[in-house]
């Protein structure tokens, strides 16, 4: 895997090192912008605002390395939250509701994978449809209401800390998942299959790999992570509605591609995604503290996204034309 | 929808070229079912409304089709639409007497400029299209707010002649619709019969091979972004004409997803090289008809989104199934 | 040290909240406070939370907020109050445990009634009517719609029939399309109430485009600046609103009182600058002012 | 440096290129005379393709000069090369899968109308069809290229180069997957080209072909030129010795095999429009060869057996057990392995490393509880790389950086490690050099002796004759002949492949 990563950096002209540098730079930028930035407790607290994106981005990294995309993540998040809330309203204990919500998200992911592989349709099209469908189901279920009134232990997970530290619980959960995904993608046979299928699904089929099964599993995983994010967000808000996390799928994808994952599949790392998540989070937090409007923040994030690719090229002065890899002829 | 014909007889080939059959079937089902449920649906006035609704989508999706054919994507179209709409809208506040033609030209010009940024980044900057246009998506939207100071353009700021573009003409068809159809037909002919159009297919089908054949792939990609930007700019003006309001937070917000949806539902491959404007027209028509049908039949607002998603899935599934069983096509090789 | 107030509207770029903020600034100018207006570009439920947290991290003294969702903001607001930040909601309330006081623009229980009365006048008391609302989730909208339904049930409105409630999501484009769908779907439609500033403006434009103004009466809650043209060219005869700046103005004076140690409680009252005394009702709700009806005669007296 | 000879149309002086390590083409001087067929030979990875790619503007040289008609030129891009009248037929077909054969042939130079330059589709199809016929292919010009066999794609590539009317044609192993009839046609075309005044550089590992067509031979070894020799003044053995740098036993003499019980039985296999009622069997320890012309349906039969494209009718049994032919996975589990002919798309995952490619089908063996054991993986790969003499820096090198022949060796290695009962090899030595080819043949012999049944598809008749215990000839999707080694000669096989009557039928391509 070390090879792959060095190749990745060679090909895209950037690496995790660049992202680390960016992270430091955005930290310095934030500190320069606002005197309130370098306060340890708030610095840790801010992570809770993007941990849900991070959870989904971890799974999305696998999805995109596989050469697919999942636009329905934010809708799965919302529907899981809504179902959790509805079950709770119906008097079902959270001890049952939580696994049910997770199970539902997992199933929704499975459905995405099943449709994609069965119909041999691009996942972009399939998840464009389920994106509307899943969110619509949440809307049918809950209508215009929001559900709230969860037990106190469940609400505000972001205000619980690792004992004796300023580290909020969501960050801990994310870190655990990040490690799991790192091992999964870079150390296990499952990860190898994801890379192989993402690079050449046809050759994998000839090698006796159950390509469709790999795809379905990864979509299922994405559904699971979205549901986990949905539970976390519901806890954070103490309530759930059908329209929570609207448009978040774009943030998730932005994070993954800034992290160096190729949208054409076959390349990408978990470390890149994690770093990119913190780069964007730090920047947004710093600018937010300086009362820079979110739309102006967007200009900065957009420029960063482009510069992160452009700058290293100018730096190394490479002149070879960038050509996406050739497609399969069969 | 592939332009390259296959081995079979002309008749079979013709049917195969109507690969959009599945979409047509889906469209027909939506129309018939809705017509039965609501007497107001199948009226001339309502069809005119559908056409007006999709013409914005169609114009932008036509440009997007070209971009996608070259194995790229333009996610900035919604923001570009908003930016052009706001910029020209604010300009018109102070200059109410500008001829409509000039206003359209301004929109196209500004849009082309925005498109050229994408084109430069992708073609010569070698920034992957999704990253470049995700970036400009954010940047252009940010500029919309900066440009407008978060204020919106109100109906009284816009010349009546501009707004008249979205009104029925003597022929009962608004200019906007005529314009959209003309653009689609022009793009269709361009893609089928011009060398640059064919180069777009070649570039998307195998960029490396196109480069080795001496096809100026960078120029080709650049041109597609120019076209996409120009059409998004034009749509920005027409948006102002249709809604008489340009709000920085909502003009074109999320529009890129609808546009990409129309293109891919229309059968253009996101891996490039395969697809056509005919498919895109059908895709846009399907999306527009679904939205209209849901509104007209008085389906509860709570159900609309789920039904819309369900219909899209059903339509593309029907399409995929029909395609897999189409004559002369081997599913395994698709 | 100067008192710092953050105003968080539902979304930026909304002329209504610009008017509220104008009131905030006027009061802050009188009191020597500093203010900032910051918020999300679109009015979705969770989007205000980061702004609340960022303002708390900056140690502001008070947050004035119009809530996109009554419940989602509660944990963040409670955390803010625990850190000593004063929290006052305006226009759209958060759940009572999430704020110390709420300034209601007018008596909301009256809005449904007043709107139905106005439309009945315009229609001569008969015909099919529809409502064009914002999002399906907006609490104010739903409260007012409830009020309208109750009012319509009264015998004097037996000639009027509510045929449809449409949702334009406070997006001009969607509202426009929904209005057109109403026109198409209900040929006998005589009146539309759009109790949302975005909805009524888009609705007016749709009436004008479809040349339906002589058939259908549109009214609702709108901003004079946005509606002026339609009132003048006869597309819209009359609509209503309160003066949004009064809410902002009163809120800042309430913050001042609270910073000085005042604890809002039902029955108590505070001095709201040149608005005079304002009293707290149940749940610490304060009503800022009356509802105004705008017509071609008076509209030029207003600029917001 | 060699002094410049006046009559050279194309010359290189000191041409050098390196990628990341040491140069892979080093100080190469070469003169191409007008009207000459100049063969370029060398072991896999010697630098032949890299050399041609520099001439064609695909790579830029690090050092050295390219001269056209004696004048130095900068070939900075493929389009510049084209404007100089250079055309490259590349080793791996570079085509547009979504476009028709005709568009592939003319792409970039469409016939257009005047004064408005719109593409004249009718004229384009007509032109392309004529061109195809002139090279003896009856591919339909309107057919989509995606889905063509490698050999058919190679024919399209050749037609493309012809359509350019190039002055200098660079052919990188154009015959690697062609059968004798197509090779003959190609040589006919080359001679026509020469008559028209063009010159040809010709890369090939099949020395008999080199000696048939070339005027002169340039030998490369490890990127450096060993020498240029007129074909008449050098022998094959001499060429091989100079290529390898030492004496080499480059012919594998297969011992007669001991056939055991039947391991693979194929009955009435039919796929409409492609092949019909194909029945045969393979015994343990036996090497059976499937011969035929390009497009006869050999690969199709193999793919059907392996479950890639399920057949319409027929059964396949391994050790008497029926195989459900629905996916390659099931076929593998039943003990079948299939080495596909299209290594770039079906065989290898190019961006992955040599080791990762080799273990792709046997991941189970290098995993413990889902954990990858990279050490075990590299050990397996290391052994194969050594055995097959894959020229690679390290087993962790991405396969896409290997030369074509070395990629093929990795592919062979990948299938040798799967321990199947029946191994189907589709053009196993395509593009492989003589030494490695002998090694692959030796391996095949060993596997057969261990009791494997081997079904080999090859377009190279000498290979078929040397290796096969039985030869099955396929023509237009039907098994027309079975030959024992005693009966088989190049002539009997070819006669069966083209049709018993000598009026060679013109419809042997594109079974569909
Ligand atoms: N892109 C690349 N990156 C790194 N090394 C490369 C690259 N392309 C080729 N090489 C190396 O250059 C050497 C020469 O390769 P080349 O393809 O020219 O060989 P060849 O003579 O054509 O061999 P073959 O007969 O197998 O086709 C090989 O060792 C190969 O590994
Ligand atoms: N109906 C069809 N539609 C599209 N392509 C087809 C069809 N039938 C056959 N082909 C293609 O034509 C090719 C000819 O068959 P095949 O490859 O089996 O011949 P072969 O004898 O192995 O010759 P080759 O040397 O070309 O591999 C196949 O690769 C297949 O992809
Ligand atoms: Mg080579
Ligand atoms: Mg073959």
Tab-separated table of N, CA, C and O in Angstrom, chain A residues 52 131 145 216 258 312:
chain	number	residue	atom	x	y	z
A	52	UNK	N	-20.149	14.362	11.708
A	52	UNK	CA	-21.118	13.590	10.907
A	52	UNK	C	-20.667	13.516	9.451
A	52	UNK	O	-20.758	12.464	8.810
A	131	UNK	N	-31.946	9.396	-3.360
A	131	UNK	CA	-31.773	10.612	-2.571
A	131	UNK	C	-33.125	11.279	-2.338
A	131	UNK	O	-33.467	11.660	-1.214
A	145	UNK	N	-43.517	17.978	11.239
A	145	UNK	CA	-43.131	18.069	12.639
A	145	UNK	C	-41.656	17.750	12.822
A	145	UNK	O	-41.014	17.206	11.948
A	216	UNK	N	-22.061	-4.134	-3.506
A	216	UNK	CA	-23.207	-4.096	-2.598
A	216	UNK	C	-22.739	-3.890	-1.167
A	216	UNK	O	-23.298	-3.089	-0.416
A	258	UNK	N	-11.059	16.341	-1.929
A	258	UNK	CA	-9.929	17.154	-1.456
A	258	UNK	C	-8.882	16.234	-0.834
A	258	UNK	O	-7.679	16.485	-0.919
A	312	UNK	N	0.644	22.218	-6.600
A	312	UNK	CA	1.775	21.285	-6.702
A	312	UNK	C	2.252	21.102	-8.135
A	312	UNK	O	3.429	20.858	-8.385
